[in-house]
PDB file of C-alpha atoms in Angstrom:
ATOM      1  CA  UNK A1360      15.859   6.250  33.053  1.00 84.00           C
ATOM      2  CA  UNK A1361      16.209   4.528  29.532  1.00 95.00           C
ATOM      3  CA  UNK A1362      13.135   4.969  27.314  1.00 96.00           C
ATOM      4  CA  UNK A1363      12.859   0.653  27.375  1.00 98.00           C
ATOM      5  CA  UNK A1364      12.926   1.049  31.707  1.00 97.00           C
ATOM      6  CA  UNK A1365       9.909   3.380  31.175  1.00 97.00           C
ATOM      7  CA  UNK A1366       7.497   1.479  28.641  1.00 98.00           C
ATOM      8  CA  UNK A1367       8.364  -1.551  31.013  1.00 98.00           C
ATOM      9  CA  UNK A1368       7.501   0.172  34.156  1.00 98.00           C
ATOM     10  CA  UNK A1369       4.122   2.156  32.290  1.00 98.00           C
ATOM     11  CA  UNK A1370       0.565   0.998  33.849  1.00 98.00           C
ATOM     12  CA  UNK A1371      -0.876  -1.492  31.940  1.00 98.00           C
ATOM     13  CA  UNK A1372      -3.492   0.556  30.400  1.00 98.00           C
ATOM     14  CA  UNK A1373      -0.626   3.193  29.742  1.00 98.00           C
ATOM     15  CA  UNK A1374       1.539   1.048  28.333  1.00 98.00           C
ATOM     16  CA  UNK A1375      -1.035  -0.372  25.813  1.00 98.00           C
ATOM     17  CA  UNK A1376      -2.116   3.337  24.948  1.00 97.00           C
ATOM     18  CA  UNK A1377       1.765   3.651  23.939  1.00 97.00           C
ATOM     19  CA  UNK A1378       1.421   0.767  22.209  1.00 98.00           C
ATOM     20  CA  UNK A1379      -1.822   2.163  20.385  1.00 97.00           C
ATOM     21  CA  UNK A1380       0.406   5.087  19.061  1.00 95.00           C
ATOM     22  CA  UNK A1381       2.320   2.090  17.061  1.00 97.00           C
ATOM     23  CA  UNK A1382      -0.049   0.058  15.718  1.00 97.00           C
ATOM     24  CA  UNK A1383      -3.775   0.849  16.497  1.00 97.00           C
ATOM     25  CA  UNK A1384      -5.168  -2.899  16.707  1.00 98.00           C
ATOM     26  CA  UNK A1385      -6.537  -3.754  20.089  1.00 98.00           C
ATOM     27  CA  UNK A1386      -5.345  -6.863  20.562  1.00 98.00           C
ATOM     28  CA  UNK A1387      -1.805  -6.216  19.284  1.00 98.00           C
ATOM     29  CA  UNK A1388      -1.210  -3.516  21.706  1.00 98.00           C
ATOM     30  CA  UNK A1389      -2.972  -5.647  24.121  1.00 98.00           C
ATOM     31  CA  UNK A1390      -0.159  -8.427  23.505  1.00 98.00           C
ATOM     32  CA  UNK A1391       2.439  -5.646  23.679  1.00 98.00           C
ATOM     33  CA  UNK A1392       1.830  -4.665  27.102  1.00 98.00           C
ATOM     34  CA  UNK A1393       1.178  -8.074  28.554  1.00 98.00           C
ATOM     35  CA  UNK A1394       4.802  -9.170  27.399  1.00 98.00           C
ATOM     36  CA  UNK A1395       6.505  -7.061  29.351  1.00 98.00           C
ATOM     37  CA  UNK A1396       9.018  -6.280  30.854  1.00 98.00           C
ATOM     38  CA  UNK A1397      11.476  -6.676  27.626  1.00 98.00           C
ATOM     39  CA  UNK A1398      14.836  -6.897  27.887  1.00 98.00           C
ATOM     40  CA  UNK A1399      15.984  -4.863  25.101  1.00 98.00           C
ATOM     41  CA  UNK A1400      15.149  -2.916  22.106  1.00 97.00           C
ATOM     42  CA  UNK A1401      15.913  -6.327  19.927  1.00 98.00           C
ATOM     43  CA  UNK A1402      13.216  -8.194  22.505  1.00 98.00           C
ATOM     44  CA  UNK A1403      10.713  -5.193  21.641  1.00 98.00           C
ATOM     45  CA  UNK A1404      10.488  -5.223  18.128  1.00 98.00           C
ATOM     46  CA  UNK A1405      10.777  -9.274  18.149  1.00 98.00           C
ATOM     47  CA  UNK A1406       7.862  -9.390  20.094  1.00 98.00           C
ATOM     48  CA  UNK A1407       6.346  -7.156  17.936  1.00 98.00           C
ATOM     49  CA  UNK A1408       6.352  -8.787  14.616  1.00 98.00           C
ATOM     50  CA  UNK A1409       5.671 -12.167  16.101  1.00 98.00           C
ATOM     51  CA  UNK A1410       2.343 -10.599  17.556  1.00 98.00           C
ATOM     52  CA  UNK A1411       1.175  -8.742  14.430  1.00 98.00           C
ATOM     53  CA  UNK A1412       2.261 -12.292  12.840  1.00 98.00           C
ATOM     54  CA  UNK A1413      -0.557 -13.606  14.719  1.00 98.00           C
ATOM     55  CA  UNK A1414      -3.448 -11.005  13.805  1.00 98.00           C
ATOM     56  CA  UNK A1415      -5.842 -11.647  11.468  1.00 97.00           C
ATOM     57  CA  UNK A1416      -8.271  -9.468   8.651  1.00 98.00           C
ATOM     58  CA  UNK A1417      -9.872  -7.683  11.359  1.00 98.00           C
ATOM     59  CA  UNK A1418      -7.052  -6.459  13.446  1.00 98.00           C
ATOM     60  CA  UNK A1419      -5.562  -5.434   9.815  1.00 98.00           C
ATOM     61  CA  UNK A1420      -8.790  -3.279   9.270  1.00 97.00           C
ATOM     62  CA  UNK A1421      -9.189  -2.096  12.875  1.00 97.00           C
ATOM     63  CA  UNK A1422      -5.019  -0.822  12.710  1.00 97.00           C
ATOM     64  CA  UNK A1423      -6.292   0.697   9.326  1.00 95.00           C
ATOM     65  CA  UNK A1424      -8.779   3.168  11.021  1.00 93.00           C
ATOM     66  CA  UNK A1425      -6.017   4.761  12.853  1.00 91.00           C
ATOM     67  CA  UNK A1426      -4.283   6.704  10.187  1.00 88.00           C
ATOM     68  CA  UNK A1427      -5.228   9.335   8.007  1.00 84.00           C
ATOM     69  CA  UNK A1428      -5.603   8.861   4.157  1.00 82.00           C
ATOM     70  CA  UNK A1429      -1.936   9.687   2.628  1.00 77.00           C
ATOM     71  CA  UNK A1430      -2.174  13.413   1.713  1.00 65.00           C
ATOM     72  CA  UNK A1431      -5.149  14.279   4.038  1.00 65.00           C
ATOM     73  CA  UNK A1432      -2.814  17.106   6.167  1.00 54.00           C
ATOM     74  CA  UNK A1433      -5.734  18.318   7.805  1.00 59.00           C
ATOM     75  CA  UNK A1434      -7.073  15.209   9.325  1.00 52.00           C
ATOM     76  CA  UNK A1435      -3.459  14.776  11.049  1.00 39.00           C
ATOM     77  CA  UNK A1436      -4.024  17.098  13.099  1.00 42.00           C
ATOM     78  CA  UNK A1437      -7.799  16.692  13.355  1.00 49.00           C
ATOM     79  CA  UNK A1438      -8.525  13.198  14.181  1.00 39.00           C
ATOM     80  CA  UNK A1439      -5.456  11.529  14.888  1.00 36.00           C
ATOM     81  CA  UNK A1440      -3.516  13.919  17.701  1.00 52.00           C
ATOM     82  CA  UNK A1441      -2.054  11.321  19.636  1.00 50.00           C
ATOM     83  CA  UNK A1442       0.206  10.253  16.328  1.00 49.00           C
ATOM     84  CA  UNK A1443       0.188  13.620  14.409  1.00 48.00           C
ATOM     85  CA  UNK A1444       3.504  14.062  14.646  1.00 57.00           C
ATOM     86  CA  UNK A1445       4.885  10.614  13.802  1.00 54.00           C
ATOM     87  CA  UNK A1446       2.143  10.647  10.907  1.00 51.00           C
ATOM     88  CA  UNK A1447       3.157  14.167   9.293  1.00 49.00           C
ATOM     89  CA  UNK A1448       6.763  13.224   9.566  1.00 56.00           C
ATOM     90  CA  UNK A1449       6.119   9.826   7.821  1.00 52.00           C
ATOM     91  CA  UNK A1450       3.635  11.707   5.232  1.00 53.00           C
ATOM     92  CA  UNK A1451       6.878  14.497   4.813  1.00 57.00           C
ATOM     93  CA  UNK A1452       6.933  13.660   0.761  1.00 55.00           C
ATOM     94  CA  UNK A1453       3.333  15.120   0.543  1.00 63.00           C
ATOM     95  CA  UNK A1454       4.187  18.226   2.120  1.00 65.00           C
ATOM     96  CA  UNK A1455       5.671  19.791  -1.167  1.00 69.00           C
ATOM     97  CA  UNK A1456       3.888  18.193  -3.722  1.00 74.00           C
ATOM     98  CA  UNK A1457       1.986  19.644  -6.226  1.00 83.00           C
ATOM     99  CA  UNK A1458      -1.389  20.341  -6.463  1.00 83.00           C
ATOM    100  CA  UNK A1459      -1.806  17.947  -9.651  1.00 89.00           C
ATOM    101  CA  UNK A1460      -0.229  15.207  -7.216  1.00 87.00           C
ATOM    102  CA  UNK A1461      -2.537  16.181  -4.719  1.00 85.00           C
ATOM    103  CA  UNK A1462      -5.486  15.600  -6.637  1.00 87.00           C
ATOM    104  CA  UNK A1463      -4.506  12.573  -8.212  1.00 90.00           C
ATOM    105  CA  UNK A1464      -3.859  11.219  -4.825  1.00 89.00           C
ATOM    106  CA  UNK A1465      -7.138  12.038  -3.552  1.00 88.00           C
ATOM    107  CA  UNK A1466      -9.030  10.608  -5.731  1.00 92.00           C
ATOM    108  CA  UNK A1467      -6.945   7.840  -6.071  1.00 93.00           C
ATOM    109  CA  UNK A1468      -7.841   6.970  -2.268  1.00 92.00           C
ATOM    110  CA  UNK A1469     -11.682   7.511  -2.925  1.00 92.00           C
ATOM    111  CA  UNK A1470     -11.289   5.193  -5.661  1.00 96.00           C
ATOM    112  CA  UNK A1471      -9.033   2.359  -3.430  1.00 96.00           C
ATOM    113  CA  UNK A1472     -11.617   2.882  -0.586  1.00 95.00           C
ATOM    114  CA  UNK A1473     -14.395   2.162  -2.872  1.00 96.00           C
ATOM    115  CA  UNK A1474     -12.516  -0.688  -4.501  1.00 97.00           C
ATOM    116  CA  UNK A1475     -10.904  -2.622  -1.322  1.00 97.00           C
ATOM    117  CA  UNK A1476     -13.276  -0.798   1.436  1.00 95.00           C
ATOM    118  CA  UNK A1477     -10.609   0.605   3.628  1.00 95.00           C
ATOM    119  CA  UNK A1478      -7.564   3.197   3.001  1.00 94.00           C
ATOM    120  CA  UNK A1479      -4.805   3.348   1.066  1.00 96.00           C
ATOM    121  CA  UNK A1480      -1.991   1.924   3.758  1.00 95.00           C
ATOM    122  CA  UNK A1481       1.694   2.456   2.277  1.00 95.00           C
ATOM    123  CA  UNK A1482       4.917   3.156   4.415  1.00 94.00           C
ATOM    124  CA  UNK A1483       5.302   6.731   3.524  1.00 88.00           C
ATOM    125  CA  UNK A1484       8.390   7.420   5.360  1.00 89.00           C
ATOM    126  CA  UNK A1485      11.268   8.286   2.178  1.00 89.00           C
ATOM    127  CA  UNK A1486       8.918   8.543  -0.166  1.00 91.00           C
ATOM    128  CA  UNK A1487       7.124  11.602  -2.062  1.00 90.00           C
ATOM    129  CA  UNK A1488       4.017  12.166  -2.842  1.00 88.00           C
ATOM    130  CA  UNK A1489       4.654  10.836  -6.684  1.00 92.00           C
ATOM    131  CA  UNK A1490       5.964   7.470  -5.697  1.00 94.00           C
ATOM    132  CA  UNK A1491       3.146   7.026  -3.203  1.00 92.00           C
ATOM    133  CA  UNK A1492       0.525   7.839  -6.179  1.00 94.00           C
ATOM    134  CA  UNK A1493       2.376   5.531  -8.505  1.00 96.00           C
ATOM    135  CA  UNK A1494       2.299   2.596  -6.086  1.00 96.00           C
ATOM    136  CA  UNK A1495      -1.171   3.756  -4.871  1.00 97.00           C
ATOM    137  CA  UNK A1496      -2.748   3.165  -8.660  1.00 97.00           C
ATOM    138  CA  UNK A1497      -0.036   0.412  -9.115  1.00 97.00           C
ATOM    139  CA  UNK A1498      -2.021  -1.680  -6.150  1.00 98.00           C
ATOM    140  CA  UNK A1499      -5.387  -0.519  -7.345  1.00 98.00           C
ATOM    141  CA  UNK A1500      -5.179  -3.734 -10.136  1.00 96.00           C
ATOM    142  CA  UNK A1501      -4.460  -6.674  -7.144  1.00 98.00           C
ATOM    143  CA  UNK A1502      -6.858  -8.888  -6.226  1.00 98.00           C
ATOM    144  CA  UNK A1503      -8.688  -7.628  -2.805  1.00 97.00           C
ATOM    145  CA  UNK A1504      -7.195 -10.470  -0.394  1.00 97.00           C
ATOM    146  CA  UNK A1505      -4.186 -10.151  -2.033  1.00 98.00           C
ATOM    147  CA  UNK A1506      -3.739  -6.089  -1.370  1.00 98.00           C
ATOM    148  CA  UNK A1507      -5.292  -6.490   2.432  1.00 98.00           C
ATOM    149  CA  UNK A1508      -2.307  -8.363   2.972  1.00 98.00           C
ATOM    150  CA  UNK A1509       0.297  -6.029   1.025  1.00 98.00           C
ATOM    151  CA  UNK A1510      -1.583  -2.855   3.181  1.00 98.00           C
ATOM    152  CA  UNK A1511      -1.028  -5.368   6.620  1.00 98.00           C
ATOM    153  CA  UNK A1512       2.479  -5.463   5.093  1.00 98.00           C
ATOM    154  CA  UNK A1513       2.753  -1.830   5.431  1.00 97.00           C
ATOM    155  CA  UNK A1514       1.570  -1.802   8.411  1.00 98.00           C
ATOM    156  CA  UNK A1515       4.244  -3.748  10.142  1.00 98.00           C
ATOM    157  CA  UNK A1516       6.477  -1.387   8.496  1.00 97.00           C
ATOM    158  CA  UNK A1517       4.969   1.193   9.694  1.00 97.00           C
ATOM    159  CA  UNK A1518       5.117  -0.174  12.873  1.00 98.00           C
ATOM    160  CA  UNK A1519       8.540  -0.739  13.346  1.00 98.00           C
ATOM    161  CA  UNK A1520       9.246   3.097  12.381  1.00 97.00           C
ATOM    162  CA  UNK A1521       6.914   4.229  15.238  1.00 96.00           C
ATOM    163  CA  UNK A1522       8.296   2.094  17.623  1.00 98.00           C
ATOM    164  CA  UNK A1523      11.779   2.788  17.539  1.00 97.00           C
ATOM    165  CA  UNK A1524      10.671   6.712  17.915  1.00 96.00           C
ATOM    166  CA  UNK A1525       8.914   5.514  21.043  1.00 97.00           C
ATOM    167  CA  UNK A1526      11.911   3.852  22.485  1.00 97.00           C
ATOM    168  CA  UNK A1527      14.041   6.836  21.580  1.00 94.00           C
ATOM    169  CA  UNK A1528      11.843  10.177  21.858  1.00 86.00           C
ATOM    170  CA  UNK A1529      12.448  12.026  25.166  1.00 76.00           C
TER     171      UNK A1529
END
């Protein structure tokens, strides 16, 4: 059975827990699982930007809470088990970075959290733990409506990435 045959044929509530994994607003996984059955890959991720297309600030924020602050290693595999592996693959470039980098990038989120009150969203996946810093302090100087809608950006990005390893992880 093809990986698209068994999100389609998933529970509702299943389904929409799958769909949490992606992208962890409510009412975006919500849509996800009502639109089903798709009829391909193409009609999945389609779907899926047209539906995050029509979320809002508090969707943005609520998709925020499910991922763990760039760097934080240990609250992968704390808080966030269902996505621990997607999110320490995607978070790879922080793995060998230095402890300098490591620093900077932790306070850097304090700071953003203080300054935008929620985290630091960037697609991580390709980059290291220098480039994230750089664009983390790089966004710290946009206007707060203005970077809630780069970090939704980032979050369709993100999105995409962890869907297609849902339709192709056994």
């Amino acid at each position: 059975m093809s990986r698209l045959a068994w999100l389609n044929g998933l529970p509702f509530e299943e389904a929409q827990a799958e769909f949490l994994r992606c992208c962890g607003s409510t009412r975006w996984a919500e849509g996800m699982a009502r639109a089903r059955p798709f009829v391909s890959e193409a009609a999945v991720y389609t779907e899926a930007d047209w539906l995050w297309s029509q979320t809002g600030p508090d969707d943005w924020r609520e998709a925020m809470t499910h991922h763990p602050r760039i760097g934080d290693i240990s609250k992968l595999r704390e808080k966030y088990k269902t996505t621990a592996t997607w999110s320490s693959q995607e978070q790879r470039g922080v793995q060998e970075a230095s402890e300098e980098v490591l620093q900077g990038l932790a306070d850097g989120n304090r700071e953003y959290e203080a300054r935008f009150g929620f985290i630091f969203l960037v697609c991580a996946t390709g980059k290291s733990a220098g480039e994230m810093l750089a664009l983390l302090r790089e966004r710290m100087n946009n206007e707060p409506e203005a970077e809630l809608r780069i970090a939704a950006g980032e979050q369709a990005k993100i999105t995409r990435i962890r869907l297609e390893k849902l339709l192709t992880s056994p």
